[in-house]
mmCIF file of C-alpha atoms in Angstrom:
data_model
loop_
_atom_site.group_PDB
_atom_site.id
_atom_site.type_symbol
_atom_site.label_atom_id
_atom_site.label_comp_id
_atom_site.label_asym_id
_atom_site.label_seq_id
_atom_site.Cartn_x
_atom_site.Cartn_y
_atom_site.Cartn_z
ATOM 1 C CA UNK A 1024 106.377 145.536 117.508
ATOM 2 C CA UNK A 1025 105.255 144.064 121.021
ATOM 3 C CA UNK A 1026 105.226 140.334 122.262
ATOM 4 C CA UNK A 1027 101.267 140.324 121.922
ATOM 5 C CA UNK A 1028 99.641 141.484 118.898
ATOM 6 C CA UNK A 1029 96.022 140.171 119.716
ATOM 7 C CA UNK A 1030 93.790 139.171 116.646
ATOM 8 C CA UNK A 1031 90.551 137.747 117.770
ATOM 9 C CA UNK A 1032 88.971 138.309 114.405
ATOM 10 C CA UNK A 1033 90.676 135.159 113.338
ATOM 11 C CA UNK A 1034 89.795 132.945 116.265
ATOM 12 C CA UNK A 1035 86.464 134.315 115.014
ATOM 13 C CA UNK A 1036 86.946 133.341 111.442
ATOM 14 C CA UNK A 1037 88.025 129.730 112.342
ATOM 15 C CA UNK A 1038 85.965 126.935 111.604
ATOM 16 C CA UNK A 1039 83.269 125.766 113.698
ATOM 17 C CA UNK A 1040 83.614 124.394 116.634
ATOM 18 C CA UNK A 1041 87.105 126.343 117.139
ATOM 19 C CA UNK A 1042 85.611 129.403 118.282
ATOM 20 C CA UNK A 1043 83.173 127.891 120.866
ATOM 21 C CA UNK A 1044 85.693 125.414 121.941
ATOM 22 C CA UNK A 1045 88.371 127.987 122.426
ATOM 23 C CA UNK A 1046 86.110 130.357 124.366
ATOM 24 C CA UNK A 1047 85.096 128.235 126.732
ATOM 25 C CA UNK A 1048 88.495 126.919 127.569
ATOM 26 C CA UNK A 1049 89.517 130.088 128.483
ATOM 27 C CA UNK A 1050 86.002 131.184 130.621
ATOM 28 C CA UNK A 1051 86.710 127.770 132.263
ATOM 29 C CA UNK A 1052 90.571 128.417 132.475
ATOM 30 C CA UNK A 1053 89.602 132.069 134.299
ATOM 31 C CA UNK A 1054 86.869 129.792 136.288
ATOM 32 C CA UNK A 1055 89.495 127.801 137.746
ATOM 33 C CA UNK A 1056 92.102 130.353 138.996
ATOM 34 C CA UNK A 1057 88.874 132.120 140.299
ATOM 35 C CA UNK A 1058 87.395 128.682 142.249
ATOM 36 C CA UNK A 1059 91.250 127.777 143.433
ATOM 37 C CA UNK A 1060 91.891 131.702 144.954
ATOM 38 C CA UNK A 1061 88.317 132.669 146.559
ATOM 39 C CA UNK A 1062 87.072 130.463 149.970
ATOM 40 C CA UNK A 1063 85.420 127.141 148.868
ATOM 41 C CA UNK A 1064 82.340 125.450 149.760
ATOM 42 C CA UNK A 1065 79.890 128.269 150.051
ATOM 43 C CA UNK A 1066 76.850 128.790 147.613
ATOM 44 C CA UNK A 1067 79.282 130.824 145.194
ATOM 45 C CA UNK A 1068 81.893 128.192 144.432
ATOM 46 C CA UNK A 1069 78.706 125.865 144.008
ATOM 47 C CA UNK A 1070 77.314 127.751 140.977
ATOM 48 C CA UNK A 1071 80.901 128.513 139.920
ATOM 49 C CA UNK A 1072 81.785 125.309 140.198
ATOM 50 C CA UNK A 1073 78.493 124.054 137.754
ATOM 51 C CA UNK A 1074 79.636 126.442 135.584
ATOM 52 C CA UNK A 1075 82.925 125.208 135.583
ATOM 53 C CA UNK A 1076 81.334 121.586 134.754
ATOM 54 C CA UNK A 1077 79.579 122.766 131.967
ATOM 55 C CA UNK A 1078 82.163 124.745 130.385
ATOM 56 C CA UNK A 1079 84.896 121.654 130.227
ATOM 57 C CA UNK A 1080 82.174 119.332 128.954
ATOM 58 C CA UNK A 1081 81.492 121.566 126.103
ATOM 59 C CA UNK A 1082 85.182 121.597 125.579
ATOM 60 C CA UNK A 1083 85.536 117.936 125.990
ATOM 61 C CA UNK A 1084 82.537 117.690 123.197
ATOM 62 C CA UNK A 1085 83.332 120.292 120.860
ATOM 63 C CA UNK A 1086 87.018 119.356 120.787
ATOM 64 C CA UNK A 1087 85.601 115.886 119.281
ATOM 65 C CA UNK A 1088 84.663 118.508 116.274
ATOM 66 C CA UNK A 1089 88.181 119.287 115.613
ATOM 67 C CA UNK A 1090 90.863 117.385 113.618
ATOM 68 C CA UNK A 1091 93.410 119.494 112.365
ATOM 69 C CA UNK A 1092 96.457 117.451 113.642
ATOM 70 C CA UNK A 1093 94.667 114.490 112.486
ATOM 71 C CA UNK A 1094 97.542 111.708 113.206
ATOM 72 C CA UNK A 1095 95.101 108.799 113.656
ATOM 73 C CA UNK A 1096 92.910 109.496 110.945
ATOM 74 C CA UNK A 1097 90.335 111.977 112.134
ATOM 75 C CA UNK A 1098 91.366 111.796 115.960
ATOM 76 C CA UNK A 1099 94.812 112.865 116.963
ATOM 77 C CA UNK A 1100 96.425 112.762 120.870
ATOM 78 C CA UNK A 1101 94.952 115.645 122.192
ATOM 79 C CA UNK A 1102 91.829 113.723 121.903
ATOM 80 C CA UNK A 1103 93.105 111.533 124.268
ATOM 81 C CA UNK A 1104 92.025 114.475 126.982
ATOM 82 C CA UNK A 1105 88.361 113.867 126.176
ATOM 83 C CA UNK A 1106 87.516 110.534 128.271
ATOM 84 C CA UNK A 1107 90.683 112.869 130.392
ATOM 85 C CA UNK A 1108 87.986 115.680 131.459
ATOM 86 C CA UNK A 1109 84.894 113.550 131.628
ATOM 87 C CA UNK A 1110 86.502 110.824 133.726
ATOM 88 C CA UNK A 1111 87.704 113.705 136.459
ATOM 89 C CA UNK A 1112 84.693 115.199 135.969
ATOM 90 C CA UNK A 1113 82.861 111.851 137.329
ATOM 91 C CA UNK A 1114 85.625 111.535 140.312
ATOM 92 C CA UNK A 1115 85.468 115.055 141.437
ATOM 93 C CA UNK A 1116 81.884 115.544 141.627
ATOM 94 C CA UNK A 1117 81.593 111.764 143.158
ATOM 95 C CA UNK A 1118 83.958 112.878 145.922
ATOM 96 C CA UNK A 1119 82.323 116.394 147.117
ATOM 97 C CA UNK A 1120 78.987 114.296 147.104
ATOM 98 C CA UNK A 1121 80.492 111.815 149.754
ATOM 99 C CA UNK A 1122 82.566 114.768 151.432
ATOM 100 C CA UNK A 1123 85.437 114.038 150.329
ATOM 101 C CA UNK A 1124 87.037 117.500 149.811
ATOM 102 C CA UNK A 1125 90.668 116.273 149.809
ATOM 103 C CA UNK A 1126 89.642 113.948 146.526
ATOM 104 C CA UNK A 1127 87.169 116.701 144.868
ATOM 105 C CA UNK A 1128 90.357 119.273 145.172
ATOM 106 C CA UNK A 1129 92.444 116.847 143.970
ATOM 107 C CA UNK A 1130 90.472 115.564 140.944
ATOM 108 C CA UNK A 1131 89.819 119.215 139.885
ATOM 109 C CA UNK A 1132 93.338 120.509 140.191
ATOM 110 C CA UNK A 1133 94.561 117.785 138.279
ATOM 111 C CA UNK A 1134 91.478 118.238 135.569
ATOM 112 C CA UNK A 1135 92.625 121.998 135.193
ATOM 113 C CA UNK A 1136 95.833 120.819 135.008
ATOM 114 C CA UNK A 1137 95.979 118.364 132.187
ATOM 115 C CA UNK A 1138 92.605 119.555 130.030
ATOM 116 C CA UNK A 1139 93.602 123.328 130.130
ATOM 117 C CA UNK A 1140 97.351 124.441 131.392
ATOM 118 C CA UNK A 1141 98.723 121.710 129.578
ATOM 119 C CA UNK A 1142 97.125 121.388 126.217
ATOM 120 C CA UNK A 1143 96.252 125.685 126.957
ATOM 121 C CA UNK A 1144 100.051 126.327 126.811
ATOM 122 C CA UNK A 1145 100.253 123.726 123.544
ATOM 123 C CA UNK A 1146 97.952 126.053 121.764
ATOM 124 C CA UNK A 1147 100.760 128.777 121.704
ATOM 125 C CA UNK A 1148 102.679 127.414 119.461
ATOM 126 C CA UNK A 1149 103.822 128.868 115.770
ATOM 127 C CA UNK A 1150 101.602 127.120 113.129
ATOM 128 C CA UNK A 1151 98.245 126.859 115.838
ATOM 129 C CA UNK A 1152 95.787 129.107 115.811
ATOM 130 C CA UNK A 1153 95.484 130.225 119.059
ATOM 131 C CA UNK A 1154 99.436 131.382 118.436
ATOM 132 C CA UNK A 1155 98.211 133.766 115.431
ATOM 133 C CA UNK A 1156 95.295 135.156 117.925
ATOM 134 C CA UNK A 1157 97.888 135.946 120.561
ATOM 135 C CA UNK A 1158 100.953 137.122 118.792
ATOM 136 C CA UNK A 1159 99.822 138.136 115.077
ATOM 137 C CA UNK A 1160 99.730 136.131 111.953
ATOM 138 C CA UNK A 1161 103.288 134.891 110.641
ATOM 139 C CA UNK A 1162 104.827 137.561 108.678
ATOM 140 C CA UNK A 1163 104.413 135.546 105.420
ATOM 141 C CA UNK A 1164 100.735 135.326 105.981
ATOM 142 C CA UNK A 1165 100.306 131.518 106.057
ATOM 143 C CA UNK A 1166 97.076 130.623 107.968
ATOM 144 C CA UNK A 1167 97.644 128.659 110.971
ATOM 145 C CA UNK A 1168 97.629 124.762 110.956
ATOM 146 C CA UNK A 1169 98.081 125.082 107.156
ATOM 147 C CA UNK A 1170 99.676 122.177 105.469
ATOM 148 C CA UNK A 1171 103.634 123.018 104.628
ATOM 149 C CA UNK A 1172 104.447 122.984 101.551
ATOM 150 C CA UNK A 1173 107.727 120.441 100.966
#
Protein backbone atom coordinates (compact mmCIF):
# COMPACT_ATOMS: atom_id res chain seq x y z
CA UNK A 1 0.00 0.00 0.00
CA UNK A 2 1.60 3.55 -0.78
CA UNK A 3 0.53 7.10 0.52
CA UNK A 4 -0.97 7.90 -3.08
CA UNK A 5 -3.20 5.57 -4.74
CA UNK A 6 -4.39 7.97 -7.62
CA UNK A 7 -8.02 7.38 -9.00
CA UNK A 8 -8.91 9.95 -11.52
CA UNK A 9 -11.72 7.85 -12.88
CA UNK A 10 -13.74 9.11 -10.00
CA UNK A 11 -12.93 12.79 -10.22
CA UNK A 12 -14.19 11.83 -13.69
CA UNK A 13 -17.36 10.23 -12.54
CA UNK A 14 -18.29 13.20 -10.23
CA UNK A 15 -21.02 15.34 -10.97
CA UNK A 16 -20.85 18.19 -13.18
CA UNK A 17 -19.20 20.94 -12.61
CA UNK A 18 -16.67 18.92 -10.21
CA UNK A 19 -14.57 17.72 -12.87
CA UNK A 20 -14.13 21.06 -14.76
CA UNK A 21 -13.86 22.94 -11.58
CA UNK A 22 -11.26 20.65 -10.17
CA UNK A 23 -9.15 20.65 -13.34
CA UNK A 24 -8.77 23.95 -13.67
CA UNK A 25 -7.79 24.59 -10.12
CA UNK A 26 -5.04 22.54 -10.49
CA UNK A 27 -3.85 23.93 -14.34
CA UNK A 28 -4.21 27.31 -12.52
CA UNK A 29 -2.50 25.98 -9.25
CA UNK A 30 0.61 24.64 -11.72
CA UNK A 31 0.08 28.25 -13.53
CA UNK A 32 0.94 29.97 -10.48
CA UNK A 33 4.11 28.19 -9.20
CA UNK A 34 5.09 28.49 -12.96
CA UNK A 35 4.29 32.63 -13.17
CA UNK A 36 5.91 33.06 -9.39
CA UNK A 37 9.43 30.92 -10.46
CA UNK A 38 10.11 32.10 -14.26
CA UNK A 39 11.18 36.16 -14.87
CA UNK A 40 8.01 38.37 -14.99
CA UNK A 41 6.83 40.96 -17.24
CA UNK A 42 7.84 39.66 -20.61
CA UNK A 43 5.28 38.53 -23.38
CA UNK A 44 5.25 34.90 -21.71
CA UNK A 45 4.03 35.73 -18.22
CA UNK A 46 1.45 38.01 -20.21
CA UNK A 47 -0.32 35.08 -21.93
CA UNK A 48 0.38 32.95 -18.84
CA UNK A 49 -0.88 35.29 -16.81
CA UNK A 50 -4.48 35.54 -19.12
CA UNK A 51 -4.52 32.13 -18.80
CA UNK A 52 -4.18 32.22 -15.30
CA UNK A 53 -7.29 34.81 -15.28
CA UNK A 54 -9.36 32.65 -17.09
CA UNK A 55 -8.72 29.54 -15.34
CA UNK A 56 -9.69 31.06 -11.62
CA UNK A 57 -12.78 32.69 -13.10
CA UNK A 58 -14.00 29.43 -14.33
CA UNK A 59 -13.26 28.15 -10.91
CA UNK A 60 -14.82 31.05 -9.20
CA UNK A 61 -18.06 30.26 -11.60
CA UNK A 62 -18.22 26.67 -11.67
CA UNK A 63 -17.65 26.40 -7.91
CA UNK A 64 -21.15 28.41 -7.73
CA UNK A 65 -22.36 24.83 -9.33
CA UNK A 66 -21.37 22.95 -6.34
CA UNK A 67 -23.13 22.46 -2.96
CA UNK A 68 -22.18 19.47 -1.33
CA UNK A 69 -21.35 21.02 2.14
CA UNK A 70 -24.42 22.96 1.75
CA UNK A 71 -24.48 24.75 5.40
CA UNK A 72 -26.46 27.81 4.25
CA UNK A 73 -28.88 26.16 2.22
CA UNK A 74 -27.39 25.70 -1.21
CA UNK A 75 -24.19 27.94 -0.55
CA UNK A 76 -21.76 26.90 2.10
CA UNK A 77 -18.27 28.98 3.26
CA UNK A 78 -16.12 28.03 0.67
CA UNK A 79 -18.36 30.07 -1.42
CA UNK A 80 -17.31 32.84 0.38
CA UNK A 81 -13.93 32.60 -2.00
CA UNK A 82 -16.01 33.48 -5.05
CA UNK A 83 -16.45 37.47 -4.73
CA UNK A 84 -12.55 36.24 -2.93
CA UNK A 85 -11.02 35.49 -6.59
CA UNK A 86 -13.00 37.96 -8.62
CA UNK A 87 -12.35 40.88 -6.28
CA UNK A 88 -8.28 40.12 -6.54
CA UNK A 89 -8.78 39.46 -9.84
CA UNK A 90 -10.10 43.26 -10.35
CA UNK A 91 -7.09 44.64 -7.97
CA UNK A 92 -4.35 42.76 -9.58
CA UNK A 93 -5.04 43.42 -13.07
CA UNK A 94 -5.99 47.25 -12.02
CA UNK A 95 -2.50 47.53 -10.53
CA UNK A 96 -0.16 46.07 -13.51
CA UNK A 97 -2.34 48.46 -15.75
CA UNK A 98 -1.16 51.57 -13.65
CA UNK A 99 2.40 49.88 -13.05
CA UNK A 100 2.03 49.02 -10.03
CA UNK A 101 4.00 45.72 -9.86
CA UNK A 102 4.45 45.72 -6.05
CA UNK A 103 0.31 45.68 -5.79
CA UNK A 104 -0.25 43.23 -8.97
CA UNK A 105 2.37 40.69 -7.07
CA UNK A 106 0.75 41.23 -4.11
CA UNK A 107 -2.92 40.81 -5.14
CA UNK A 108 -1.96 37.60 -7.06
CA UNK A 109 0.07 35.94 -4.36
CA UNK A 110 -2.53 36.48 -2.00
CA UNK A 111 -5.35 35.24 -4.76
CA UNK A 112 -3.24 31.92 -5.13
CA UNK A 113 -3.04 31.88 -1.71
CA UNK A 114 -6.53 31.92 -0.36
CA UNK A 115 -8.60 30.56 -3.72
CA UNK A 116 -6.17 27.56 -4.28
CA UNK A 117 -3.42 26.56 -1.39
CA UNK A 118 -5.90 27.13 1.10
CA UNK A 119 -9.19 25.69 0.07
CA UNK A 120 -6.54 23.17 -2.47
CA UNK A 121 -5.14 21.65 0.78
CA UNK A 122 -9.04 21.51 2.28
CA UNK A 123 -9.87 19.26 -0.57
CA UNK A 124 -7.57 16.49 0.95
CA UNK A 125 -9.47 15.63 3.45
CA UNK A 126 -11.21 11.98 4.28
CA UNK A 127 -14.91 12.20 3.16
CA UNK A 128 -13.97 14.92 -0.07
CA UNK A 129 -13.53 13.85 -3.19
CA UNK A 130 -10.48 15.10 -4.20
CA UNK A 131 -9.11 12.86 -0.97
CA UNK A 132 -10.54 9.54 -2.74
CA UNK A 133 -8.74 10.78 -6.18
CA UNK A 134 -5.45 11.17 -4.35
CA UNK A 135 -5.25 8.42 -1.83
CA UNK A 136 -7.94 5.66 -2.92
CA UNK A 137 -11.50 5.24 -1.94
CA UNK A 138 -12.10 4.46 1.93
CA UNK A 139 -11.71 0.87 2.48
CA UNK A 140 -15.47 0.46 3.19
CA UNK A 141 -16.29 1.90 -0.15
CA UNK A 142 -18.43 4.88 0.92
CA UNK A 143 -18.42 7.55 -1.87
CA UNK A 144 -16.97 10.72 -0.87
CA UNK A 145 -19.11 13.62 0.63
CA UNK A 146 -21.76 10.92 1.27
CA UNK A 147 -24.17 11.63 4.02
CA UNK A 148 -23.15 9.49 7.40
CA UNK A 149 -25.31 7.41 8.44
CA UNK A 150 -26.14 8.11 12.49
Amino acid sequence: MTLIDPHPEILLAAGSPIPSHALAAIAALGLAIAQLLARKGGRRHRVLGWIFVALMAWTAVSALGISTIGTWGYFSPIHLLVPVVFGSLFIGLRAIRRGDVAGHRRAMILLATLALVIPGAFTLLPGRIMHDVVFGPPADGAPASAPVAD
